[in-house]
Amino acid sequence: DVKVTQSSRYLVKRTGEKVFLECVQDMDHENMFWYRQDPGLGLRLIYFSYDVKMKEKGDIPEGYSVSREKKERFSLILESASTNQTSMYLCASSLSSGGRKTQYFGPGTRLLVL
Amino acid sequence: DQQVKQNSPSLSVQEGRISILNCDYTNSMFDYFLWYKKYPAEGPTFLISISSIKDKNEDGRFTVFLNKSAKHLSLHIVPSQPGDSAVYFCAAADTYSGAGSYQLTFGKGTKLSVIP
């Protein structure tokens, strides 16, 4: 079974703080993704990575950055947290090969920025 | 521009009856489609997928139908159970578009409530 883990289930931070969300997958997947989920807006892609040290912007990258130093680990960084970044953050991973694009998700981190 | 649309934000069904969740897409390059199920405070879990070369795929109580000419897919759950109550997301991929082929485009979700 694919396992995607996220460093925290719940986080409370103050406006202006630097926030690190970490994601680890154990299935040697090439691709990793960060989404945020907000009521009525579905899942929106923030950034993704298709290889170590590679990153691509998703639909809403503003205010975020990412780091992928190792294949199994993908970090999302909020440089200066703001209240509008209060959300559920979801990490996912997938294989590159085989034509199938199934992404496997972690349990999510619910972030509250005060 | 929403390329994957789930026009029903919510759906209520009696236990034992059929649940039909619908999804429309606009991008004719999409050739792979998935359904995910999400409980509150958890990550989405993969449910079932279908390639554009098929028009139907079944897995137990879950069946996905694809109508390419109408750019429409649907998820049927028969019989519906209270444990099926969750938000269901439809997703689509263009598997030949280079770096973008790694991405899934998600709908906004439909909240299914199965009433005992």
Short mmCIF file of C-alpha atoms in Angstrom, two decimals:
data_model
loop_
_atom_site.label_atom_id
_atom_site.label_comp_id
_atom_site.label_asym_id
_atom_site.label_seq_id
_atom_site.Cartn_x
_atom_site.Cartn_y
_atom_site.Cartn_z
CA ASP A 1 0.00 0.00 0.00
CA VAL A 2 1.14 3.51 -0.80
CA LYS A 3 1.77 5.52 2.28
CA VAL A 4 1.90 9.29 2.26
CA THR A 5 2.46 10.94 5.59
CA GLN A 6 2.29 14.58 6.58
CA SER A 7 4.23 16.00 9.51
CA SER A 8 1.27 17.49 11.37
CA ARG A 9 -2.49 16.97 11.38
CA TYR A 10 -3.25 20.35 12.96
CA LEU A 11 -1.19 23.52 13.18
CA VAL A 12 -1.89 26.95 14.64
CA LYS A 13 0.43 29.79 13.59
CA ARG A 14 0.53 33.54 13.89
CA THR A 15 0.41 35.98 10.99
CA GLY A 16 3.90 36.61 9.64
CA GLU A 17 5.39 33.34 10.87
CA LYS A 18 7.31 31.07 8.51
CA VAL A 19 5.55 27.73 8.28
CA PHE A 20 6.94 24.41 7.08
CA LEU A 21 4.69 21.54 6.05
CA GLU A 22 6.43 18.28 5.32
CA CYS A 23 5.31 15.30 3.30
CA VAL A 24 6.95 11.90 2.94
CA GLN A 25 5.99 9.03 0.64
CA ASP A 26 7.35 5.50 0.81
CA MET A 27 6.57 4.20 -2.68
CA ASP A 28 9.45 5.66 -4.69
CA HIS A 29 7.04 7.89 -6.62
CA GLU A 30 8.58 10.45 -8.94
CA ASN A 31 5.81 13.02 -8.69
CA MET A 32 4.68 14.88 -5.60
CA PHE A 33 2.02 17.55 -5.20
CA TRP A 34 0.73 20.12 -2.73
CA TYR A 35 -2.92 21.15 -2.78
CA ARG A 36 -5.13 23.20 -0.57
CA GLN A 37 -8.77 22.41 -0.06
CA ASP A 38 -11.31 25.07 0.84
CA PRO A 39 -15.10 24.69 1.11
CA GLY A 40 -16.79 25.23 -2.24
CA LEU A 41 -13.46 25.53 -4.08
CA GLY A 42 -12.41 21.89 -4.28
CA LEU A 43 -8.73 20.95 -4.51
CA ARG A 44 -6.42 23.60 -5.90
CA LEU A 45 -2.87 22.77 -6.91
CA ILE A 46 -0.19 24.92 -5.31
CA TYR A 47 3.04 23.33 -6.58
CA PHE A 48 4.19 20.00 -7.88
CA SER A 49 7.51 18.28 -8.45
CA TYR A 50 8.32 15.57 -10.98
CA ASP A 51 11.88 14.93 -9.81
CA VAL A 52 14.34 15.80 -7.08
CA LYS A 53 15.11 19.53 -7.06
CA MET A 54 12.50 20.13 -9.77
CA LYS A 55 9.36 22.13 -9.13
CA GLU A 56 6.51 23.55 -11.15
CA LYS A 57 3.93 26.14 -10.18
CA GLY A 58 0.36 25.03 -9.94
CA ASP A 59 -2.73 27.19 -10.06
CA ILE A 60 -2.19 29.18 -6.85
CA PRO A 61 1.56 29.40 -6.02
CA GLU A 62 1.53 32.95 -4.64
CA GLY A 63 2.71 33.12 -1.04
CA TYR A 64 4.16 29.59 -1.13
CA SER A 65 7.42 27.92 -2.01
CA VAL A 66 8.52 24.28 -2.05
CA SER A 67 11.60 22.19 -1.60
CA ARG A 68 12.41 18.70 -2.83
CA GLU A 69 15.90 17.66 -1.80
CA LYS A 70 15.14 13.94 -1.61
CA LYS A 71 12.83 11.84 -3.75
CA GLU A 72 10.61 10.79 -0.87
CA ARG A 73 10.20 14.21 0.73
CA PHE A 74 8.38 17.34 -0.48
CA SER A 75 8.10 20.41 1.71
CA LEU A 76 5.69 23.32 1.42
CA ILE A 77 6.82 26.61 2.88
CA LEU A 78 4.68 29.59 3.75
CA GLU A 79 7.24 32.39 3.84
CA SER A 80 5.05 34.77 5.87
CA ALA A 81 1.77 33.21 6.90
CA SER A 82 -1.41 35.20 6.39
CA THR A 83 -4.96 34.59 7.56
CA ASN A 84 -6.10 33.78 4.02
CA GLN A 85 -3.76 30.79 4.09
CA THR A 86 -5.92 29.13 6.73
CA SER A 87 -6.89 25.93 4.97
CA MET A 88 -6.57 22.17 4.70
CA TYR A 89 -3.28 21.28 2.99
CA LEU A 90 -3.01 17.98 1.17
CA CYS A 91 0.08 16.27 -0.16
CA ALA A 92 -0.07 13.60 -2.87
CA SER A 93 2.30 11.45 -4.87
CA SER A 94 2.14 9.45 -8.09
CA LEU A 95 4.21 7.45 -10.53
CA SER A 96 5.41 8.89 -13.81
CA SER A 97 5.27 5.70 -15.82
CA GLY A 98 2.50 3.38 -16.92
CA GLY A 99 0.07 5.98 -18.26
CA ARG A 100 -1.99 5.93 -15.09
CA LYS A 101 -2.09 9.14 -13.14
CA THR A 102 -3.55 8.01 -9.85
CA GLN A 103 -2.43 10.28 -7.06
CA TYR A 104 -2.28 9.01 -3.50
CA PHE A 105 -2.98 11.49 -0.75
CA GLY A 106 -1.77 11.99 2.76
CA PRO A 107 -4.16 12.64 5.67
CA GLY A 108 -3.92 16.42 5.37
CA THR A 109 -2.76 19.25 7.62
CA ARG A 110 -5.36 21.66 8.88
CA LEU A 111 -3.60 25.02 9.28
CA LEU A 112 -5.09 27.91 11.21
CA VAL A 113 -3.36 31.27 10.89
CA LEU A 114 -4.34 33.78 13.57
CA ASP B 1 -12.07 28.54 -16.45
CA GLN B 2 -13.32 25.38 -14.81
CA GLN B 3 -12.36 22.40 -16.94
CA VAL B 4 -13.97 19.79 -14.67
CA LYS B 5 -17.40 20.57 -13.30
CA GLN B 6 -19.49 18.85 -10.70
CA ASN B 7 -22.70 20.80 -10.87
CA SER B 8 -24.40 19.27 -7.85
CA PRO B 9 -22.81 20.43 -4.60
CA SER B 10 -24.83 17.88 -2.65
CA LEU B 11 -26.95 14.77 -3.06
CA SER B 12 -29.11 12.81 -0.60
CA VAL B 13 -30.04 9.17 -1.18
CA GLN B 14 -31.81 6.54 0.84
CA GLU B 15 -29.79 3.58 2.04
CA GLY B 16 -30.03 0.70 -0.42
CA ARG B 17 -30.88 2.90 -3.41
CA ILE B 18 -28.59 3.96 -6.24
CA SER B 19 -26.40 7.07 -5.94
CA ILE B 20 -25.46 8.76 -9.21
CA LEU B 21 -22.79 11.44 -9.12
CA ASN B 22 -22.14 13.42 -12.28
CA CYS B 23 -19.14 15.18 -13.75
CA ASP B 24 -18.68 17.18 -16.95
CA TYR B 25 -15.44 18.27 -18.56
CA THR B 26 -14.56 20.72 -21.30
CA ASN B 27 -11.02 19.77 -22.29
CA SER B 28 -11.20 17.23 -25.13
CA MET B 29 -7.57 16.25 -24.45
CA PHE B 30 -8.49 14.61 -21.15
CA ASP B 31 -8.10 10.87 -21.57
CA TYR B 32 -8.01 9.50 -18.04
CA PHE B 33 -10.59 10.05 -15.33
CA LEU B 34 -10.69 9.25 -11.64
CA TRP B 35 -13.06 9.45 -8.71
CA TYR B 36 -11.90 10.14 -5.17
CA LYS B 37 -13.82 9.93 -1.92
CA LYS B 38 -13.05 12.22 1.00
CA TYR B 39 -14.20 12.07 4.59
CA PRO B 40 -13.91 15.20 6.77
CA ALA B 41 -10.44 15.80 8.22
CA GLU B 42 -8.92 13.07 6.02
CA GLY B 43 -7.14 13.03 2.69
CA PRO B 44 -8.97 11.90 -0.46
CA THR B 45 -8.80 8.20 -1.21
CA PHE B 46 -8.76 6.84 -4.74
CA LEU B 47 -11.96 5.02 -5.64
CA ILE B 48 -12.07 4.08 -9.32
CA SER B 49 -10.71 5.24 -12.65
CA ILE B 50 -11.44 4.90 -16.34
CA SER B 51 -9.42 5.38 -19.48
CA SER B 52 -10.95 7.08 -22.50
CA ILE B 53 -10.69 3.87 -24.50
CA LYS B 54 -13.44 2.40 -22.30
CA ASP B 55 -16.97 3.51 -21.59
CA LYS B 56 -17.49 1.61 -18.35
CA ASN B 57 -15.45 0.32 -15.45
CA GLU B 58 -16.77 -1.61 -12.46
CA ASP B 59 -15.36 -2.33 -9.04
CA GLY B 60 -17.77 -3.94 -6.63
CA ARG B 61 -20.57 -1.51 -5.82
CA PHE B 62 -18.93 1.27 -7.82
CA THR B 63 -19.27 1.76 -11.57
CA VAL B 64 -17.97 4.65 -13.61
CA PHE B 65 -19.50 5.45 -17.00
CA LEU B 66 -17.81 7.64 -19.59
CA ASN B 67 -19.58 9.34 -22.50
CA LYS B 68 -16.81 10.95 -24.52
CA SER B 69 -19.06 12.59 -27.08
CA ALA B 70 -20.96 14.35 -24.30
CA LYS B 71 -17.79 14.93 -22.24
CA HIS B 72 -19.61 13.46 -19.29
CA LEU B 73 -18.86 10.84 -16.70
CA SER B 74 -20.85 9.47 -13.83
CA LEU B 75 -20.23 7.36 -10.75
CA HIS B 76 -22.92 4.89 -9.74
CA ILE B 77 -22.97 3.40 -6.25
CA VAL B 78 -25.30 0.43 -5.82
CA PRO B 79 -26.52 -0.20 -3.21
CA SER B 80 -25.71 2.97 -1.29
CA GLN B 81 -24.64 2.56 2.33
CA PRO B 82 -24.40 5.10 5.17
CA GLY B 83 -20.60 4.68 5.12
CA ASP B 84 -20.60 6.07 1.58
CA SER B 85 -21.52 9.49 2.97
CA ALA B 86 -18.56 11.66 1.97
CA VAL B 87 -17.47 14.25 -0.57
CA TYR B 88 -16.74 12.78 -3.99
CA PHE B 89 -14.28 14.45 -6.33
CA CYS B 90 -14.06 13.83 -10.04
CA ALA B 91 -10.60 14.33 -11.60
CA ALA B 92 -9.21 14.26 -15.13
CA ALA B 93 -5.81 14.02 -16.77
CA ASP B 94 -4.32 14.61 -20.18
CA THR B 95 -1.72 11.86 -20.14
CA TYR B 96 0.18 13.03 -23.22
CA SER B 97 0.83 16.69 -22.47
CA GLY B 98 4.42 16.51 -21.22
CA ALA B 99 5.08 17.96 -17.78
CA GLY B 100 1.41 18.84 -17.44
CA SER B 101 0.54 15.18 -17.82
CA TYR B 102 1.48 14.66 -14.21
CA GLN B 103 -1.35 16.87 -13.08
CA LEU B 104 -4.94 16.06 -12.28
CA THR B 105 -7.66 18.63 -12.70
CA PHE B 106 -10.28 18.27 -9.98
CA GLY B 107 -13.93 19.22 -9.79
CA LYS B 108 -15.22 21.03 -6.73
CA GLY B 109 -16.84 17.94 -5.28
CA THR B 110 -20.30 16.61 -4.49
CA LYS B 111 -21.29 15.87 -0.92
CA LEU B 112 -23.21 12.60 -0.76
CA SER B 113 -25.43 11.86 2.21
CA VAL B 114 -26.84 8.35 2.49
CA ILE B 115 -29.82 8.33 4.81
CA PRO B 116 -30.38 5.15 6.85
#
